[in-house]
Amino acid sequence: RSMKFIELFAGIGGFRLGLEKAGHQCVWSNEFMPKARSIYEHNFKDAPDGRDIRTIQPDEIPDADLLVGGFPCATFSVAGRRTGFGTEDTRGTLFFEICRLLSSKRIPYVFLENVKGLLSSNEGWDFATVLIELEDTGYDVEWCVLNSKDFGVPQNRERVFIIGHLRGTSRPEVFPITRDSQQTATVAGYISEEYWPRRHEQIRRVYNTD
């Protein structure tokens, strides 16, 4: 069925392009960087909200079926200083704004993307934090690393994708995605309230920290 979605950290609109081609409707977007916002407006004839996401209140955002976003990756990337969720560079902490809005809006589905380095940043604890925060916000989540070269794009670009649904709603299993026998997701996983009943168990089970 067709869904209404909102797009955070929209960039030049990669999520929107794919979702609209699949028949879904963007009802609101947000992008703080002026140059990316200008390209987005040129591409879609629709200007994203340009405010700092930290200043936006949930009641200012339309209701939607899906929230999508590629939250800032610079502090997780192997090409950067890998400060993760540290206070020295707060771009990584903008992820928590997603959880803030999800907690209030109770959007049924969430679809996020980031660099593969998120999995190893801070010895895996940053990714554990992402999963735990989404779980605590009320979402069962699954994740997968996919490479664009396996999907018809002439580029070797690995990214981790995270899909969540509000606990208590039905869901199809999405990951792992297999294009054919040679193209299979390299990393995939799933967590739910039943699988991770307590915070310390969540971390122990995923990262084997016994």
XYZ file of C-alpha atoms in Angstrom:
210
model
C 0.000 0.000 0.000
C 1.065 3.596 -0.481
C 2.549 5.296 2.594
C 3.032 8.897 3.646
C 6.580 9.509 4.832
C 8.721 12.240 6.366
C 12.397 12.583 5.490
C 14.956 13.787 8.057
C 18.554 14.742 7.207
C 17.236 14.680 3.662
C 20.427 15.670 1.828
C 19.570 15.934 -1.860
C 16.677 13.489 -1.547
C 17.963 9.959 -2.066
C 15.348 8.354 0.154
C 12.600 10.411 -1.432
C 13.623 9.487 -4.967
C 13.417 5.774 -4.242
C 10.257 5.911 -2.171
C 8.360 8.073 -4.642
C 9.340 5.720 -7.455
C 7.788 2.967 -5.338
C 4.539 4.937 -5.096
C 4.867 6.565 -1.666
C 4.255 10.230 -0.794
C 6.601 12.634 0.995
C 4.600 14.937 3.287
C 7.515 16.770 4.973
C 11.289 16.917 4.845
C 14.090 18.588 6.786
C 17.623 19.511 5.704
C 19.808 22.013 7.557
C 22.632 22.455 5.005
C 21.814 25.230 2.480
C 23.576 23.715 -0.556
C 21.943 20.296 -0.147
C 18.597 21.998 0.495
C 18.940 23.979 -2.744
C 19.651 20.839 -4.794
C 16.754 19.035 -3.117
C 14.404 21.879 -4.049
C 15.679 21.806 -7.633
C 15.166 18.036 -7.848
C 11.686 17.885 -6.332
C 10.309 21.442 -6.670
C 9.721 21.289 -2.940
C 11.944 23.057 -0.385
C 12.733 21.135 2.801
C 12.286 22.745 6.187
C 15.706 24.288 6.850
C 15.615 24.577 10.631
C 17.946 22.828 13.041
C 16.137 19.558 13.830
C 16.792 20.163 17.536
C 14.449 23.177 17.458
C 11.518 21.457 15.761
C 8.618 20.283 17.894
C 6.693 17.086 17.073
C 3.395 18.942 16.595
C 5.018 20.945 13.761
C 5.501 17.771 11.714
C 2.656 16.120 9.760
C 1.501 12.643 10.741
C 3.012 9.912 8.598
C 3.294 6.151 8.193
C 7.087 6.122 7.824
C 10.077 8.170 8.985
C 13.247 7.906 6.895
C 16.662 9.457 7.375
C 20.382 9.161 6.818
C 21.519 10.668 10.107
C 24.976 12.358 10.068
C 27.751 9.827 9.561
C 30.947 11.873 9.901
C 31.659 10.818 13.491
C 31.220 7.114 12.684
C 33.060 6.913 9.368
C 36.497 5.297 9.138
C 37.479 8.375 7.098
C 36.874 10.650 10.087
C 38.045 10.980 13.682
C 35.449 8.418 14.853
C 34.256 10.398 17.865
C 30.901 8.605 17.687
C 28.383 9.975 20.151
C 31.024 12.040 21.926
C 30.546 15.669 22.935
C 33.572 16.905 20.973
C 31.643 16.667 17.693
C 27.896 16.515 18.266
C 26.828 15.623 14.725
C 26.524 11.974 15.703
C 24.178 12.814 18.584
C 21.588 14.118 16.115
C 20.472 10.485 15.921
C 18.745 11.028 19.260
C 16.520 13.660 17.636
C 15.052 10.849 15.546
C 14.167 8.989 18.730
C 12.715 12.146 20.281
C 10.346 12.625 17.370
C 9.473 8.933 17.106
C 8.678 8.821 20.822
C 6.111 11.576 20.429
C 4.737 10.949 16.926
C 4.533 7.142 17.235
C 5.135 6.753 13.519
C 4.509 3.083 12.625
C 7.710 2.494 10.650
C 11.251 3.884 10.588
C 13.918 3.360 7.913
C 17.458 4.658 8.595
C 20.827 4.544 6.826
C 24.439 5.167 7.811
C 28.000 4.193 6.936
C 29.219 0.671 7.624
C 31.682 2.186 10.102
C 28.773 2.679 12.495
C 28.994 -1.052 13.267
C 32.572 -0.804 14.562
C 32.607 2.742 15.956
C 33.658 2.768 19.618
C 34.211 -1.015 19.412
C 30.560 -1.567 18.492
C 29.076 0.346 21.420
C 27.769 3.166 19.233
C 25.743 0.731 17.133
C 24.532 -0.939 20.308
C 23.372 2.475 21.479
C 21.410 2.997 18.256
C 19.663 -0.353 18.609
C 18.955 0.089 22.318
C 17.568 3.601 21.912
C 15.208 2.474 19.147
C 14.165 -0.518 21.253
C 13.546 1.708 24.275
C 11.513 4.072 22.091
C 9.190 1.166 21.334
C 10.472 -0.234 18.047
C 11.489 -3.745 17.097
C 14.298 -3.393 14.587
C 16.275 -5.335 12.023
C 19.399 -4.253 10.163
C 21.530 -5.195 7.205
C 24.683 -4.076 5.375
C 24.129 -3.689 1.634
C 26.521 -2.692 -1.150
C 25.287 -0.484 -3.978
C 27.346 -2.437 -6.531
C 25.026 -5.397 -6.007
C 22.004 -3.370 -7.117
C 22.964 -2.016 -10.508
C 24.983 1.008 -9.332
C 28.598 1.328 -10.622
C 29.929 2.106 -7.173
C 31.358 0.048 -4.316
C 29.483 1.652 -1.413
C 28.535 -0.308 1.694
C 25.886 1.072 4.005
C 24.019 -0.227 7.028
C 20.224 0.000 6.776
C 17.965 -0.177 9.827
C 14.238 -0.857 9.643
C 11.975 -0.649 12.674
C 8.265 -1.033 13.373
C 6.256 -0.050 16.406
C 6.009 -2.886 18.855
C 2.647 -4.616 18.728
C 2.118 -4.125 14.987
C 2.476 -6.860 12.405
C 5.561 -6.794 10.190
C 7.047 -8.715 7.297
C 10.667 -9.790 7.651
C 12.760 -7.596 5.351
C 16.367 -8.663 5.891
C 18.502 -10.255 4.655
C 17.908 -9.162 1.076
C 19.163 -11.548 -1.610
C 19.291 -10.420 -5.233
C 20.579 -13.757 -6.502
C 22.909 -16.514 -5.321
C 25.953 -14.223 -5.633
C 24.507 -11.108 -4.014
C 23.504 -11.558 -0.395
C 23.451 -9.168 2.537
C 26.772 -9.405 4.367
C 25.466 -8.626 7.862
C 21.929 -8.859 9.146
C 20.160 -9.071 12.456
C 16.887 -8.597 14.291
C 15.970 -7.565 17.826
C 12.667 -7.410 19.665
C 11.471 -6.799 23.201
C 11.422 -10.527 23.818
C 14.957 -11.044 22.492
C 16.466 -8.231 24.559
C 14.383 -8.015 27.743
C 16.921 -5.921 29.701
C 19.459 -3.262 28.713
C 22.578 -5.202 29.772
C 21.265 -8.328 28.045
C 20.840 -6.314 24.853
C 24.513 -5.397 24.729
C 25.777 -8.787 25.888
C 23.856 -10.779 23.275
C 24.905 -8.644 20.300
C 28.533 -8.010 21.220
C 29.323 -11.140 23.252
C 30.701 -9.114 26.168
C 30.605 -11.921 28.732
